[in-house]
Coordinates of C-alpha atoms and ligand atoms in Angstrom, one line a residue:
M1 CA 151.6 66.7 -82.6
S2 CA 151.2 69.0 -79.5
H3 CA 153.4 71.9 -80.9
Q4 CA 153.5 73.6 -84.2
F5 CA 155.9 71.9 -86.7
D6 CA 158.3 74.9 -86.5
T7 CA 158.6 74.3 -82.7
L8 CA 158.8 70.6 -83.0
S9 CA 161.6 70.6 -85.5
V10 CA 163.7 72.7 -83.1
H11 CA 163.3 70.2 -80.2
A12 CA 162.3 66.8 -81.7
G13 CA 164.2 63.7 -80.6
Y14 CA 166.2 65.0 -77.7
V15 CA 165.9 66.6 -74.2
P16 CA 169.1 67.8 -72.4
D17 CA 170.8 64.8 -70.9
A18 CA 172.4 64.6 -67.3
T19 CA 175.1 67.0 -68.3
G20 CA 172.6 69.6 -69.6
A21 CA 174.0 69.5 -73.1
V22 CA 171.5 71.2 -75.3
M23 CA 172.6 69.3 -78.4
P24 CA 172.9 65.5 -78.3
P25 CA 176.5 64.4 -77.8
I26 CA 178.2 62.4 -80.6
Y27 CA 178.8 58.9 -79.2
M28 CA 181.6 57.4 -81.3
S29 CA 181.9 54.2 -79.2
S30 CA 181.4 51.1 -81.3
T31 CA 180.6 48.9 -78.3
Y32 CA 179.2 49.3 -74.8
A33 CA 180.3 47.9 -71.4
Q34 CA 177.9 45.2 -70.0
R35 CA 177.4 44.8 -66.3
A36 CA 177.0 41.0 -66.7
P37 CA 176.6 38.9 -69.9
G38 CA 173.5 40.3 -71.7
E39 CA 172.9 43.0 -69.0
H40 CA 173.4 46.4 -70.5
S41 CA 172.1 50.0 -70.6
G42 CA 170.1 49.4 -73.8
Y43 CA 173.1 49.8 -76.0
E44 CA 175.4 46.9 -76.9
Y45 CA 176.9 47.4 -80.3
A46 CA 176.6 50.6 -82.4
R47 CA 175.2 49.1 -85.5
S48 CA 172.2 47.8 -83.5
G49 CA 171.8 51.1 -81.6
N50 CA 173.7 54.3 -81.1
P51 CA 172.4 57.2 -78.9
T52 CA 173.2 60.0 -81.4
R53 CA 171.6 58.1 -84.3
G54 CA 168.7 57.2 -81.9
A55 CA 168.1 60.9 -81.3
F56 CA 167.9 61.6 -85.0
E57 CA 165.6 58.6 -85.6
K58 CA 163.3 59.7 -82.8
A59 CA 163.2 63.2 -84.2
L60 CA 162.3 61.8 -87.7
A61 CA 159.4 59.7 -86.2
E62 CA 158.1 62.8 -84.3
L63 CA 158.3 65.1 -87.4
E64 CA 156.6 62.5 -89.7
G65 CA 154.1 61.3 -87.0
G66 CA 155.3 57.7 -87.4
A67 CA 155.7 54.7 -85.0
A68 CA 159.5 54.7 -85.6
G69 CA 162.3 56.2 -87.7
F70 CA 165.4 54.5 -89.1
A71 CA 168.5 56.3 -90.3
F72 CA 170.7 54.8 -93.1
A73 CA 174.1 55.6 -94.6
S74 CA 172.4 57.0 -97.8
G75 CA 169.0 57.5 -99.4
L76 CA 169.7 54.4 -101.5
A77 CA 170.7 52.4 -98.4
A78 CA 167.2 53.3 -97.0
M79 CA 165.5 52.3 -100.2
S80 CA 167.3 49.0 -100.6
T81 CA 166.6 48.1 -97.0
V82 CA 162.9 48.9 -97.5
L83 CA 162.9 46.6 -100.5
E84 CA 164.2 43.8 -98.3
L85 CA 160.7 43.7 -96.8
L86 CA 159.6 42.0 -100.0
D87 CA 159.9 38.3 -100.8
A88 CA 161.9 37.3 -103.9
G89 CA 159.9 37.6 -107.1
S90 CA 157.5 40.2 -105.7
E91 CA 155.7 42.7 -107.9
I92 CA 156.0 46.5 -107.5
V93 CA 154.1 49.2 -109.2
A94 CA 156.1 52.5 -109.4
L95 CA 154.8 55.9 -110.3
D96 CA 157.1 57.3 -112.9
D97 CA 159.1 59.5 -113.1
L98 CA 161.6 58.3 -110.5
Y99 CA 165.0 59.4 -109.4
G100 CA 167.5 57.6 -111.7
G101 CA 169.1 55.8 -108.8
A102 CA 165.7 54.3 -107.8
W103 CA 165.2 53.0 -111.4
R104 CA 168.7 51.6 -111.4
L105 CA 168.1 49.8 -108.1
F106 CA 164.9 48.3 -109.3
E107 CA 165.9 47.3 -112.8
R108 CA 169.7 46.7 -112.7
V109 CA 170.1 45.3 -109.2
R110 CA 167.0 43.9 -107.5
N111 CA 165.4 42.5 -110.7
R112 CA 168.5 40.3 -111.1
S113 CA 169.3 39.6 -107.4
A114 CA 165.7 39.2 -106.0
G115 CA 163.6 38.8 -109.1
L116 CA 161.6 42.0 -108.2
K117 CA 159.4 43.0 -111.1
T118 CA 158.5 46.6 -111.4
R119 CA 155.7 48.1 -113.6
Y120 CA 155.7 51.8 -114.2
V121 CA 152.6 54.1 -114.5
A122 CA 152.3 57.9 -114.8
P123 CA 151.7 59.6 -111.5
D124 CA 148.8 61.5 -112.9
D125 CA 147.0 58.5 -114.5
L126 CA 144.7 57.0 -111.9
P127 CA 143.0 54.6 -114.3
A128 CA 146.4 53.2 -115.4
L129 CA 147.3 52.7 -111.7
C130 CA 144.1 50.8 -111.0
E131 CA 144.9 48.6 -114.0
A132 CA 148.5 48.0 -113.0
V133 CA 147.8 47.2 -109.3
T134 CA 146.7 43.6 -109.0
P135 CA 146.3 41.2 -106.0
A136 CA 149.9 40.2 -106.8
T137 CA 151.2 43.7 -106.2
R138 CA 153.1 43.9 -102.9
L139 CA 154.3 47.5 -103.0
V140 CA 153.3 50.8 -104.6
W141 CA 156.3 53.2 -104.8
L142 CA 156.1 56.9 -105.6
E143 CA 158.0 60.2 -105.2
L144 CA 156.2 63.3 -104.3
P145 CA 156.8 65.5 -106.1
T146 CA 158.6 63.5 -108.7
N147 CA 162.3 64.0 -109.7
P148 CA 162.9 65.8 -112.1
L149 CA 159.5 66.5 -113.7
L150 CA 157.7 67.6 -110.4
K151 CA 154.6 65.7 -111.1
V152 CA 152.1 65.4 -108.2
A153 CA 150.2 62.2 -107.5
D154 CA 146.9 62.2 -105.6
L155 CA 148.1 60.5 -102.5
A156 CA 144.8 59.6 -100.9
A157 CA 143.7 57.9 -104.2
V158 CA 147.0 56.0 -104.5
V159 CA 146.7 54.7 -100.9
E160 CA 143.2 53.6 -101.5
V161 CA 144.1 51.6 -104.7
A162 CA 147.2 50.1 -103.1
H163 CA 145.5 49.1 -99.8
S164 CA 142.6 47.6 -101.6
V165 CA 144.9 44.7 -102.6
G166 CA 146.9 44.8 -99.4
A167 CA 150.0 46.4 -101.0
L168 CA 152.3 48.6 -99.0
V169 CA 152.7 52.2 -100.0
V170 CA 156.1 53.8 -99.9
V171 CA 156.5 57.5 -100.6
D172 CA 159.9 59.1 -101.3
A173 CA 159.2 62.5 -99.9
T174 CA 162.7 63.9 -100.3
F175 CA 161.6 66.9 -102.3
A176 CA 158.7 67.7 -99.9
T177 CA 160.1 67.1 -96.4
P178 CA 157.6 66.7 -93.5
Y179 CA 157.3 70.5 -93.4
L180 CA 155.4 70.4 -96.7
L181 CA 153.8 67.0 -96.6
R182 CA 153.3 64.2 -93.9
P183 CA 152.5 61.2 -96.0
L184 CA 151.7 58.9 -93.1
E185 CA 148.7 61.0 -92.3
Y186 CA 147.3 59.8 -95.7
G187 CA 147.7 56.2 -94.6
V188 CA 151.1 55.7 -96.4
D189 CA 153.0 52.9 -94.8
I190 CA 156.6 54.1 -95.2
V191 CA 158.1 57.5 -95.9
L192 CA 161.6 57.6 -97.4
H193 CA 164.1 60.5 -97.5
S194 CA 167.5 61.1 -98.9
V195 CA 168.7 62.9 -95.8
T196 CA 171.5 64.2 -98.0
K197 CA 169.0 66.8 -99.3
Y198 CA 166.6 69.0 -97.3
L199 CA 166.6 67.2 -94.0
N200 CA 170.3 67.9 -93.5
G201 CA 170.1 70.9 -95.8
H202 CA 173.8 71.9 -96.0
S203 CA 175.3 69.6 -98.6
D204 CA 177.7 68.1 -96.1
V205 CA 176.2 64.7 -95.2
I206 CA 175.2 61.6 -97.2
G207 CA 172.3 59.9 -95.4
G208 CA 168.9 58.3 -95.7
A209 CA 165.8 57.7 -93.6
A210 CA 162.7 55.5 -93.5
I211 CA 159.8 56.3 -91.2
V212 CA 157.1 53.8 -90.7
R213 CA 153.4 54.2 -89.7
T214 CA 152.8 51.0 -87.6
P215 CA 154.7 49.2 -84.8
E216 CA 154.5 46.0 -86.8
L217 CA 156.5 47.7 -89.7
A218 CA 158.8 49.2 -87.1
E219 CA 159.7 45.7 -85.8
R220 CA 160.3 44.4 -89.3
L221 CA 162.3 47.3 -90.6
G222 CA 164.3 47.6 -87.4
Y223 CA 165.3 43.9 -87.8
L224 CA 166.3 44.5 -91.4
Q225 CA 168.3 47.7 -90.5
N226 CA 170.4 45.7 -88.1
S227 CA 170.6 42.7 -90.3
V228 CA 171.6 44.5 -93.5
G229 CA 173.7 47.0 -91.6
G230 CA 173.7 50.2 -93.7
V231 CA 173.3 52.5 -90.7
L232 CA 174.0 56.3 -90.5
D233 CA 177.2 57.1 -88.6
P234 CA 177.1 59.1 -85.3
F235 CA 178.7 62.3 -86.7
S236 CA 176.4 62.4 -89.7
S237 CA 173.5 61.8 -87.3
F238 CA 174.5 64.8 -85.3
M239 CA 174.9 66.9 -88.4
A240 CA 171.4 65.8 -89.6
I241 CA 169.9 66.8 -86.2
R242 CA 171.5 70.2 -86.5
G243 CA 169.9 70.5 -90.0
L244 CA 166.5 69.5 -88.8
R245 CA 166.5 72.4 -86.3
T246 CA 166.1 74.9 -89.2
L247 CA 164.0 72.8 -91.5
A248 CA 160.9 75.0 -91.2
L249 CA 162.8 78.2 -91.8
R250 CA 164.7 76.8 -94.7
M251 CA 161.7 75.3 -96.4
Q252 CA 159.8 78.5 -96.2
R253 CA 162.6 80.4 -97.9
H254 CA 163.2 77.6 -100.5
S255 CA 159.5 77.6 -101.4
S256 CA 159.2 81.4 -101.7
N257 CA 162.4 81.8 -103.7
A258 CA 161.4 78.9 -106.0
Q259 CA 157.9 80.3 -106.5
S260 CA 159.5 83.6 -107.6
V261 CA 162.1 81.9 -109.8
A262 CA 159.4 79.8 -111.5
E263 CA 157.1 82.8 -112.1
W264 CA 160.0 84.8 -113.6
L265 CA 161.3 81.9 -115.8
A266 CA 157.7 81.3 -117.1
V267 CA 157.7 84.7 -118.9
Q268 CA 161.2 84.6 -120.4
G269 CA 161.4 84.3 -124.2
S270 CA 164.1 81.6 -124.2
V271 CA 162.0 79.3 -122.1
E272 CA 160.0 76.5 -123.6
H273 CA 158.3 75.3 -120.4
V274 CA 158.6 75.5 -116.6
A275 CA 157.5 72.8 -114.3
Y276 CA 156.7 73.9 -110.7
P277 CA 153.7 72.7 -108.7
G278 CA 153.1 76.3 -107.5
L279 CA 152.4 77.6 -111.0
P280 CA 148.8 77.7 -112.2
S281 CA 150.1 76.2 -115.5
H282 CA 151.1 73.0 -113.6
P283 CA 148.6 70.3 -114.7
Q284 CA 148.1 69.2 -111.0
H285 CA 148.2 72.7 -109.5
E286 CA 144.8 72.4 -107.8
L287 CA 145.7 69.0 -106.3
A288 CA 149.2 70.4 -105.3
K289 CA 147.4 73.3 -103.5
R290 CA 145.5 70.8 -101.4
Q291 CA 148.4 68.5 -100.7
F292 CA 151.1 71.2 -100.1
P293 CA 149.3 74.0 -98.3
R294 CA 152.5 75.4 -96.9
G295 CA 154.4 75.8 -100.2
Y296 CA 155.8 73.7 -103.1
G297 CA 159.4 73.3 -102.2
G298 CA 162.7 74.4 -103.8
I299 CA 162.9 72.5 -107.0
V300 CA 162.1 74.1 -110.4
S301 CA 162.6 72.3 -113.7
V302 CA 162.9 74.4 -116.9
W303 CA 163.2 73.5 -120.5
L304 CA 165.3 76.1 -122.4
K305 CA 164.7 77.1 -126.0
A306 CA 168.3 76.4 -126.9
D307 CA 170.5 73.8 -128.6
D308 CA 173.2 71.9 -126.7
A309 CA 175.8 74.7 -127.1
G310 CA 173.2 77.3 -125.9
V311 CA 172.4 75.2 -122.8
R312 CA 176.1 74.9 -122.0
R313 CA 176.6 78.7 -122.4
F314 CA 173.7 79.3 -120.1
I315 CA 175.2 77.0 -117.5
A316 CA 178.6 78.5 -117.8
A317 CA 177.3 82.1 -117.3
L318 CA 175.8 81.3 -113.9
K319 CA 177.8 82.4 -110.9
V320 CA 175.4 82.0 -107.9
F321 CA 173.9 78.7 -109.1
T322 CA 176.6 76.0 -109.0
L323 CA 176.6 73.2 -111.5
A324 CA 176.4 70.0 -109.3
E325 CA 174.4 66.9 -108.7
S326 CA 172.2 66.8 -105.6
L327 CA 169.8 69.4 -104.3
G328 CA 168.2 70.7 -101.1
G329 CA 171.2 72.5 -99.6
V330 CA 171.1 76.2 -98.6
E331 CA 173.0 77.1 -101.8
S332 CA 171.4 77.1 -105.2
L333 CA 172.5 74.3 -107.5
L334 CA 171.8 73.5 -111.2
N335 CA 171.7 70.1 -112.7
L336 CA 171.4 68.8 -116.3
P337 CA 169.5 65.5 -115.6
W338 CA 170.2 64.3 -119.2
A339 CA 173.9 64.1 -118.5
M340 CA 174.0 64.0 -114.8
T341 CA 171.5 62.6 -112.3
H342 CA 169.3 60.7 -114.8
A343 CA 172.1 59.5 -117.2
S344 CA 171.7 55.9 -115.9
I345 CA 168.2 55.7 -117.5
P346 CA 168.3 54.5 -121.1
E347 CA 168.2 57.3 -123.6
A348 CA 164.9 56.3 -125.2
D349 CA 163.2 56.2 -121.7
R350 CA 164.7 59.6 -120.8
V351 CA 163.2 61.1 -124.0
R352 CA 159.9 59.4 -123.5
R353 CA 159.7 60.9 -120.0
G354 CA 160.6 64.4 -121.1
I355 CA 164.1 64.3 -119.8
T356 CA 165.7 66.0 -122.8
P357 CA 169.1 67.7 -123.2
N358 CA 167.5 71.1 -122.8
L359 CA 166.0 70.3 -119.3
L360 CA 167.6 72.0 -116.3
R361 CA 166.7 71.2 -112.7
L362 CA 167.3 74.1 -110.4
S363 CA 167.6 73.5 -106.7
V364 CA 166.7 77.0 -105.5
G365 CA 168.6 77.9 -102.4
V366 CA 168.0 80.5 -99.6
E367 CA 170.0 83.4 -101.1
H368 CA 168.4 86.7 -101.8
I369 CA 165.9 86.4 -104.6
D370 CA 167.3 89.4 -106.5
D371 CA 170.7 87.8 -106.8
L372 CA 169.2 84.6 -108.1
I373 CA 167.1 86.3 -110.8
A374 CA 170.2 88.4 -111.8
D375 CA 172.2 85.3 -112.1
L376 CA 169.6 83.6 -114.3
R377 CA 169.3 86.8 -116.4
A378 CA 173.0 86.5 -117.1
G379 CA 172.5 82.9 -118.2
F380 CA 169.8 83.9 -120.7
A381 CA 172.0 86.7 -122.1
A382 CA 174.7 84.1 -122.8
I383 CA 172.4 81.8 -124.8
Ligands
PLP401 N1 165.4 59.9 -103.6 C1 165.5 61.1 -104.3 C2 164.2 61.8 -104.7 C3 166.7 61.6 -104.7 O1 166.8 62.8 -105.4 C4 167.9 60.9 -104.3 C5 169.3 61.4 -104.7 O2 169.4 62.3 -105.5 C6 167.8 59.7 -103.6 C7 166.5 59.3 -103.3 C8 169.0 58.9 -103.2 O3 169.6 59.4 -102.1 P1 171.2 59.3 -101.7 O4 171.9 60.0 -102.8 O5 171.3 60.0 -100.4 O6 171.5 57.9 -101.7

């Protein structure tokens, strides 16, 4: 990377074209004129290649330091296309906890349709990982940090274990973004993002991305992207590029606001526990400090000392935090994973993982910190 990340995110993927347009044009054409059969400008049909999507994909590759980037219609479309790299019946080891939709894709869809078998180990249990990974393991899958418990795996150690048996390592770095963590630098093979979240950053696009480390994986995933077909549309690609331009600024503010919110929550009487990698009380705080030197992101999970009715009164009292699924936009959001994002996981599994009805996941936005704290204070007063 020749420039600092902040500079790169403003320019990545595009230089002014022949018209001088500073932002990439939105090419809506589904097909492209050919001079003679098979003789074209590099674009023939927009599923296979589109200049606006191409600019976003190039930017992704530059920001992650990968051989190539691929943009998909959603985070889940990116994940399911990556799973197509595996042969039927392959074994996966996943570091739990996982986004509920990832669990649903593994267990309810690909187990049935492709015979994929997934074993789950805790992200902070290296001996368990060493035991679970065998020569039959084809893929090790993790989120960094995890959703919603914000656990932090030791990436260098995970890569070493997985690569010792020739398994690919896939990191869903949606919560971190390349501003906070560049997994490919650790030897990770594929980085995934729900572009819907921080990369786009304004809660107005559904998109996904996969960035690969090697040209060999670029070839294979490019073939699958075109063959499976779940590509990001040109308008969303443009929006996502616009989002990337402010990624560094937004992540700085998300991280500083979330750090302040987490510290404030940790000393409130009606709080049972706060999970945030930037708190010294976080079990992997020392590791997090090394892996995320620029900050810990915008997600804070908090367990309230309140029954169901109290939790609901807390939620109802908030005016700046909006109750909604998703995260990573400039506005602060609040989610009850038990009943919302993680409801697809069986109840016993949710409880075992600590996803209880008093757990709230905050996506701390870029508003003024005083307004965020005042809003949360009103929530506590209502419990
Ligand atoms: N990965 C993580 C960590 C997520 O939080 C989500 C969605 O919440 C996804 C993947 C799925 O992305 P999408 O909703 O864009 O399909």
